[in-house]
C-alpha atoms as one frame of an Amber mdcrd trajectory, in Angstrom:
protein
 -64.302  26.472   2.093 -62.778  29.866   0.826 -65.526  31.771   2.230 -65.236
  30.249   5.631 -61.391  30.948   5.826 -61.982  34.655   4.694 -64.856  35.070
   7.389 -62.621  33.613   9.936 -59.563  35.824   8.966 -61.616  38.858   8.937
 -63.416  38.263  12.464 -60.091  37.866  13.981 -58.768  40.727  12.329 -61.663
  42.998  13.568 -61.252  41.566  17.191 -57.695  42.099  17.223 -57.788  45.637
  15.898 -60.213  46.690  18.562 -57.737  46.028  21.201 -54.229  46.659  19.645
 -53.499  49.178  17.076 -50.225  47.177  15.989 -52.429  44.305  15.220 -54.596
  46.448  13.134 -51.601  47.704  11.178 -50.320  44.124  10.491 -53.707  42.727
   9.741 -54.599  45.534   7.412 -51.300  45.379   5.274 -51.890  41.678   4.958
 -55.451  42.298   3.852 -54.395  45.052   1.491 -51.757  42.959  -0.222 -53.874
  39.801  -0.175 -50.739  37.722   0.873 -51.075  35.625   3.956 -47.260  34.726
   3.938 -46.302  38.126   5.281 -48.201  37.433   8.335 -46.288  34.643  10.338
 -48.903  33.797  12.738 -51.606  33.530   9.939 -51.531  29.766   9.750 -52.352
  29.294  13.271 -55.296  31.817  12.984 -56.767  30.037  10.001 -56.598  26.571
  11.570 -58.286  27.816  15.031 -61.000  29.689  12.879 -61.971  26.691  10.824
 -62.224  24.269  13.963 -65.638  24.586  15.548 -65.584  24.351  19.299 -67.660
  21.595  21.130 -71.289  22.149  22.138 -71.523  23.872  25.593 -68.052  25.299
  25.422 -68.358  27.597  22.538 -68.074  30.783  24.722 -65.263  29.831  26.936
 -63.277  28.576  24.081 -63.804  31.697  22.009 -62.648  33.890  25.097 -59.428
  31.717  25.408 -58.813  31.816  21.639 -59.374  35.556  21.633 -56.861  36.120
  24.525 -54.319  33.812  23.097 -54.554  35.622  19.797 -54.102  38.861  21.200
 -51.070  37.871  23.009 -49.412  36.666  19.885 -50.420  39.760  17.994 -49.174
  42.087  20.794 -45.479  40.607  20.297 -43.123  42.905  18.528 -42.462  42.052
  14.805 -39.402  39.806  14.331 -37.987  39.251  11.119 -38.410  35.400  10.107
 -35.168  33.785  10.242 -36.399  30.808   8.108 -38.152  32.414   5.084 -37.521
  29.154   3.043 -40.052  27.479   5.339 -42.885  29.949   4.309 -43.256  28.503
   0.840 -45.573  26.397  -0.869 -47.075  23.343   1.111 -46.008  21.166  -1.779
 -42.276  22.064  -1.392 -40.156  19.668   0.823 -39.280  21.208   4.095 -36.237
  19.060   4.289 -34.232  20.895   1.617 -30.503  20.464   1.119 -29.781  24.147
   2.120 -31.106  23.362   5.775 -28.472  20.811   6.591 -24.993  21.661   7.504
 -22.186  20.939   5.090 -20.727  17.575   5.129 -17.258  17.167   6.313 -14.901
  17.644   3.504 -12.351  15.080   4.810 -14.398  12.089   3.720 -13.038   8.602
   4.091 -12.765   5.776   1.408 -11.653   2.317   1.453  -8.600   1.168  -0.304
  -6.938  -2.229  -0.908  -3.227  -2.527  -0.634  -1.533  -5.703  -1.955   1.987
  -7.249  -0.768   4.414  -9.184  -3.115   2.904 -12.586  -2.128  -0.502 -11.144
  -3.273  -2.097 -11.079   0.047  -4.051  -7.851   0.593  -5.394  -5.663   3.259
  -8.306  -3.263   3.070  -7.868   0.095   4.770 -10.359   2.894   5.566  -8.467
   6.259   4.967  -9.250  10.021   4.728  -9.135  11.602   1.329  -6.243  13.730
   2.199  -4.007  10.774   3.196  -0.564  10.618   1.533   1.389   7.478   0.390
   3.920   7.889   3.345   0.880   7.841   5.725  -0.444   4.732   4.214   2.983
   3.078   4.555   3.266   4.217   8.211  -0.065   2.804   8.940   0.730  -0.723
   7.331   3.975  -0.624   9.421   2.399  -0.118  12.700  -0.546  -2.443  12.067
   1.922  -5.258  10.940   4.605  -4.189  13.518   7.150  -3.883  11.007  10.623
  -1.894  11.478  10.420   1.298   9.761  13.817   1.959   7.991  12.485   4.547
   5.636  12.557   2.196   2.552   8.795   1.144   2.857   7.155   2.376  -0.347
   3.653   2.407  -2.192   3.599   1.352  -5.695   1.148   1.904  -8.605   0.921
  -1.295 -10.817  -0.886  -1.229 -13.976  -1.049  -5.035 -15.092  -3.006  -4.413
 -18.390  -0.162  -2.296 -19.978   2.737  -3.707 -17.784   3.778  -0.662 -16.017
   4.699   0.310 -12.446   5.998   3.375 -10.610   6.792   4.635  -7.067   4.223
   6.769  -5.707   6.076   9.583  -3.911   5.595   9.927  -0.143   3.950  13.308
  -0.485   1.468  12.242  -3.221  -2.353  11.962  -2.335  -3.478   8.337  -2.566
  -6.963   9.055  -3.484  -5.923  11.345  -6.232  -3.855   8.400  -7.670  -6.947
   6.202  -7.472  -9.165   8.773  -9.154  -7.143   8.493 -12.300  -7.721   4.865
 -12.769 -10.416   3.724 -15.197 -13.376   1.525 -13.943 -12.523  -1.263 -16.078
  -8.810  -1.327 -14.993  -7.537  -3.863 -12.635  -4.715  -1.598 -11.225  -3.331
  -2.237  -7.694  -1.452  -0.736  -4.889   1.626  -2.548  -3.801   3.399  -2.113
  -0.378   6.978  -3.253  -0.331  10.718  -1.933   0.223  12.487   0.287  -2.146
  16.015   0.810  -0.957  16.922   2.717  -4.023  13.960   5.486  -3.517  16.244
   8.215  -2.039  19.635   6.454  -2.701  20.645   9.035  -5.199  20.961  11.613
  -2.180  23.318   9.137  -0.624  25.441   8.205  -3.504  24.763  10.294  -6.365
  27.817   9.023  -8.329  25.990   5.648  -9.093  23.220   7.543 -10.576  24.536
  10.238 -12.838  27.406   8.731 -15.057  29.741  11.396 -16.547  29.001  10.595
 -20.033  25.242  11.145 -19.668  25.388  14.414 -17.781  26.231  17.946 -19.213
  25.640  21.548 -18.236  23.886  24.355 -20.264  26.471  26.902 -18.860  30.086
  26.695 -18.841  31.618  25.379 -15.604  35.045  25.895 -14.237  36.554  22.714
 -13.154  34.964  19.158 -12.506  31.657  19.153 -10.860  31.160  16.590  -7.950
  28.026  14.395  -7.880  26.849  16.413  -4.864  27.042  19.599  -6.734  24.951
  17.818  -9.668  22.231  17.317  -7.129  22.338  20.732  -5.872  22.000  21.933
  -9.593  19.015  19.764  -9.898  17.334  21.044  -6.993  17.970  24.807  -8.032
  15.372  26.524 -10.051  17.831  28.919 -11.744  20.202  26.318 -13.402  19.867
  22.719 -14.689  22.055  19.963 -15.858  21.305  18.161 -19.322  21.000  14.478
 -19.301  21.477  13.132 -22.826  22.085   9.766 -24.636  20.445   7.530 -27.112
  17.286   5.840 -26.306  14.819   3.718 -28.377  11.571   5.394 -28.994   8.366
   3.707 -30.107   6.715   5.340 -32.858   3.335   6.738 -32.405   0.583   4.502
 -33.596   3.438   1.766 -34.885   4.996  -1.404 -33.382   8.356  -0.425 -34.568
  11.068   1.292 -32.473  13.579   3.859 -33.506  16.925   4.706 -31.886  17.320
   8.537 -31.319  19.365  11.015 -29.484  17.444  12.572 -26.505  18.103  15.594
 -24.394  16.369  16.343 -21.089  16.138  19.780 -19.760  13.975  21.503 -17.170
  11.372  22.209 -19.744  10.843  18.738 -21.026  12.333  15.936 -22.973  13.477
  16.785 -26.415  14.949  14.620 -29.397  17.248  15.626 -32.149  16.344  15.379
 -35.675  20.075  15.202 -36.821  22.510  13.017 -35.041  23.558  14.333 -31.705
  23.173  17.892 -32.439  21.934  20.130 -29.690  20.962  23.192 -31.909  17.457
  24.527 -31.234  16.459  24.111 -34.960  17.389  20.424 -34.624  15.627  19.780
 -31.435  11.784  18.541 -31.228   9.719  18.571 -28.251   9.020  14.968 -27.169
   7.063  15.201 -23.575   6.738  17.272 -20.505   6.664  15.740 -17.007   4.517
  18.376 -15.175   1.080  16.654 -16.143   2.522  13.172 -16.678   4.093  10.462
 -14.540   7.296   8.384 -15.258   6.413   4.701 -15.263   9.019   1.740 -15.405
   8.051  -1.003 -17.973   7.889  -4.469 -16.312   7.790  -6.661 -19.480   8.649
  -4.378 -22.370   9.709  -7.017 -24.606   6.646  -9.063 -24.305   3.884  -6.232
 -23.982   5.353  -3.686 -26.306   7.962  -5.417 -28.413  10.819  -3.390 -26.953
  14.301  -4.055 -28.062  15.541  -4.437 -24.391  14.031  -4.994 -20.988  15.078
  -1.583 -19.704  11.939   0.440 -20.713  10.086   3.491 -19.250   7.456   5.748
 -20.303   5.440   8.850 -19.889   1.878   8.379 -19.110  -0.725  11.286 -18.614
  -2.167  12.035 -15.094  -5.633  11.482 -16.390  -6.926   8.029 -17.456  -5.866
   7.249 -20.960  -5.458   4.284 -23.302  -2.206   2.686 -24.584  -2.009   5.224
 -27.440  -1.377   8.015 -25.033   1.797   6.292 -23.773   5.201   7.719 -24.904
   7.404   4.623 -24.735  11.195   4.742 -24.326  13.812   2.036 -23.853  17.200
   2.190 -22.728  20.323   0.020 -23.491  21.088  -0.948 -20.043  19.628  -0.518
 -16.291  22.064   2.084 -15.160  21.067   4.326 -18.091  17.347   3.743 -17.381
  17.919   4.568 -13.648  19.732   8.024 -14.624  16.830   8.854 -16.974  14.129
   8.107 -14.418  15.914   9.820 -11.374  16.618  12.893 -13.324  12.845  13.265
 -14.234  11.789  12.598 -10.737  14.176  15.393  -9.506  13.175  17.965 -12.237
   9.436  17.268 -11.576   9.393  17.326  -7.697  12.551  19.269  -6.993  12.946
  20.253  -3.397   9.818  18.118  -2.452  11.760  14.910  -2.762  14.705  16.340
  -0.496  12.133  17.213   2.058  10.615  13.780   1.987  14.103  12.390   2.359
  15.036  14.626   5.262  11.678  14.551   7.040   9.886  11.217   6.455   7.178
  11.793   9.046   5.756  15.103   7.621   2.141  13.877   6.562  -0.952  15.730
   5.929  -3.480  13.283   7.496  -1.755  12.970  10.863  -1.208   9.219  10.590
   2.503   9.609  11.030   4.155  11.088  14.043   7.743  12.078  14.925   7.347
  10.655  18.474   7.524   7.123  16.783  10.924   5.561  16.731  11.953   5.115
  13.001  14.030   2.069  13.693  11.991   0.007  16.251   8.568  -1.755  16.059
   5.797  -1.610  18.431   6.809  -4.850  19.986  10.340  -3.872  20.440   9.326
  -0.709  22.329   7.490  -2.950  25.001  10.250  -5.150  25.736  12.615  -4.998
  28.738  15.764  -6.804  29.720  14.908  -9.781  32.387  17.194 -11.826  34.332
  15.716 -15.482  35.152  18.788 -16.878  36.722  17.808 -16.572  40.204  14.745
 -17.906  41.963  12.751 -14.958  41.245  13.070 -12.956  38.003  13.983  -9.198
  37.942  14.054  -6.312  35.259  17.851  -5.390  34.433  17.820  -1.625  34.635
  21.527  -1.078  34.101  22.224  -0.856  30.192  25.745  -2.065  30.569  24.599
  -5.281  32.355  21.740  -5.782  29.903  24.243  -5.604  26.847  26.610  -8.053
  28.544  23.670 -10.449  29.210  22.511 -10.320  25.593  26.004 -11.214  24.303
  26.263 -14.088  26.585  22.854 -15.388  25.594  23.994 -15.181  21.945  27.289
 -17.010  22.372  25.180 -19.682  24.325  22.830 -19.946  21.414  25.564 -20.321
  18.829  27.082 -23.018  21.008  23.638 -24.973  21.218  23.223 -24.507  17.346
  26.796 -26.059  16.673  25.879 -28.964  18.801  22.421 -29.468  17.404  24.090
 -29.544  13.856  26.553 -31.986  15.066  29.731 -29.896  14.189  31.295 -31.244
  17.491  29.046 -34.280  18.059  29.628 -38.093  17.343  29.878 -39.480  13.887
  26.525 -41.123  14.445  24.892 -37.826  14.459  26.340 -36.714  11.163  23.337
 -37.730   9.127  20.885 -35.999  11.334  22.936 -32.865  11.398  23.353 -32.914
   7.504  19.476 -32.917   7.231  19.038 -30.158   9.872  21.850 -28.165   8.098
  20.071 -28.300   4.887  16.579 -27.145   6.195  17.605 -24.626   8.815  17.915
 -21.757   6.246  14.589 -22.270   4.826  12.815 -20.216   7.420  15.116 -17.180
   6.758  13.315 -14.307   5.248  16.391 -13.840   2.787  16.063 -17.580   1.195
  13.823 -17.881  -1.621  13.231 -21.606  -2.548  13.297 -22.701  -6.090  13.078
 -19.372  -8.101  14.788 -18.809 -11.307  17.557 -16.315 -12.100  15.356 -13.972
 -13.917  12.739 -13.943 -10.885  15.739 -13.079  -8.702  16.746 -10.385 -10.688
  13.215  -9.105 -10.938  12.890  -9.057  -7.152  16.250  -7.293  -6.583  15.332
  -4.661  -9.294  11.869  -4.063  -7.428  13.510  -3.626  -4.235  16.315  -1.188
  -5.433  19.600  -1.723  -7.202  21.471  -0.476  -4.248  24.879  -1.957  -3.048
  24.297  -4.905  -0.793  20.705  -5.965  -1.784  20.768  -9.687  -1.749  18.863
 -12.868  -1.529  19.764 -16.665  -1.619  18.232 -19.189  -3.580  18.411 -22.700
  -4.881  20.606 -23.400  -7.832  18.685 -24.593 -11.055  21.955 -26.024 -12.779
  23.048 -27.909  -9.648  20.348 -29.020  -7.158  22.890 -29.587  -4.198  24.311
 -25.897  -4.425  22.884 -22.470  -3.602  23.199 -19.093  -5.214  23.845 -15.713
  -3.677  22.287 -12.969  -5.955  23.333  -9.470  -4.976  23.339  -5.903  -6.318
  26.463  -3.908  -6.785  27.217  -0.952  -9.025  23.776  -0.686 -10.499  24.192
  -4.457 -11.794  23.180  -7.734 -10.196  25.783 -10.534  -9.818  25.353 -14.139
  -8.848  27.623 -16.243  -6.603  27.582 -19.900  -6.306  27.578 -21.375  -2.841
  29.457 -24.672  -3.224  29.054 -27.555  -0.477  32.445 -29.121   0.544  32.911
 -32.176   2.876  35.739 -32.460   5.238  36.152 -35.312   7.532  32.625 -36.463
   7.254  30.958 -32.904   7.739  29.531 -30.751   5.369  30.364 -26.964   4.928
  29.402 -24.186   2.569  31.844 -22.041   1.020  32.071 -19.078  -1.538  35.828
 -19.054  -2.059  36.805 -22.722  -2.705  36.949 -23.892   0.840  39.051 -21.134
   2.084  36.187 -19.963   4.352  33.708 -22.630   5.518  30.411 -22.275   7.250
  28.279 -25.056   8.741  25.050 -23.648   7.626  24.012 -20.688   5.341  22.824
 -18.653   8.292  26.426 -18.348   9.445  27.519 -17.641   5.907  25.084 -14.563
   5.460  26.104 -13.466   8.957  29.708 -13.559   7.965  29.262 -11.517   4.756
  27.097  -8.961   6.484  30.106  -8.270   8.586  32.882  -8.921   6.293  33.279
  -8.064   2.598  35.389 -11.091   1.919  35.380 -12.188  -1.863  32.144 -10.270
  -2.637  32.213  -6.654  -4.044  30.592  -5.276  -0.936  29.148  -6.259   2.360
  25.384  -7.846   2.521  23.281  -5.028   3.529  19.589  -5.294   2.649  17.812
  -8.745   2.102  14.943  -9.144  -0.418  11.891 -10.558   1.464   8.416 -11.322
   0.381   6.037  -9.962   3.099   2.573 -10.710   3.876  -0.147  -8.133   4.998
């Protein structure tokens, strides 16, 4: 086999050398080195030299082969653009270097849960932000976007949860999860996410805030925020916290001091001298979480716990647990840490909620209207032929008239102006009409109501209505005001055979709970503030 190959190669080389000096040089160079790889057409020549022509056609075939080989060898020498192909025949031709680079914007499937534990799977790119995921779910479910929709990271095995900031990459958050952990992403409203930009006086009590440099006169809450966002100065958040000792189950009450460089604690009372301060935790490579069941999970002295957790996956021993005396104190610590960690990025998220990296969000989308509302037009069906009402003033007047007509029909349906025989039917309807409202929560406990309100933000006016556990015939209005949750009993009163609901011992009466809620959404009345945001459990 080797002899035939060399003879064929020599014959082809001699035949080519007689007619082309260039071919002689190429062939001679290849024979001198003994390397056929430097001669690109050599494999073709070898194959043709080894195949004997059929009988009777040996001469014609040889002439055609000779002419074709000469044409090939007379072509100018061109550098081989694919040197990796001229390798050992045992090497795979489809090597990884021949393929174009894969698109760096890979996609991944994530699962997002709602408060009623329904879930939805989404295929998202690797650079999608938390705000983009929220916007995607808002569009898919036709929700109204009031900038309060938030993505939460829930860690059930250690009872922790945190708000994923709008600018954070969701895939990076998921990459820090352990394979054995059953962590979840939750999608719900958080009215307090940026409330400190609107009402900073509720988030930074005077007794918890001081300044490293002397200041002239009193500083307003707005100026405190400006100091937080500035890189040259910083306020100090200080106060007592319960800290869990490392590797132990016991908790110790210590005086803490929060600065831009990290969180410190004092070894001698409330002293702020550098020799008495010891470093506790930094927040550059850690995230701040809120404890959901501190007493049960970690034996905390109160339910107002929070902790520092490293960004990378770690066990419970890596957690630095803290516990405040009240909700306002915990909110102040957590808010200050968020501001010191992210700074101006939080303010940009608040001012420009639609700036995303993946392009899912668009400023052309109306922030306060859903997709279904954008497709609605005012119509008039009073005549024989329907028509579109193009005049905005006429459309508004028609809407008001229809609202009044609906209210009158509702009053007649409830029997408020009907005959005494319809009182029993109206009472049954009156007791059931509110059950379809999103703010009504049937038979939940006081603790569950407080948990729902805290989850959706301790903002003035966040509320829900529930059944009373102590009196089955009454209802309870639970609402947030001044970083605290207050409960008001809704008492039924009877007058002339008709049932009413009241919050002020009968001075203001309502035929049903819908009227009561609508009234206190417009009027403060006996409440500390108007009802503003209702807590609702959504489904995905």
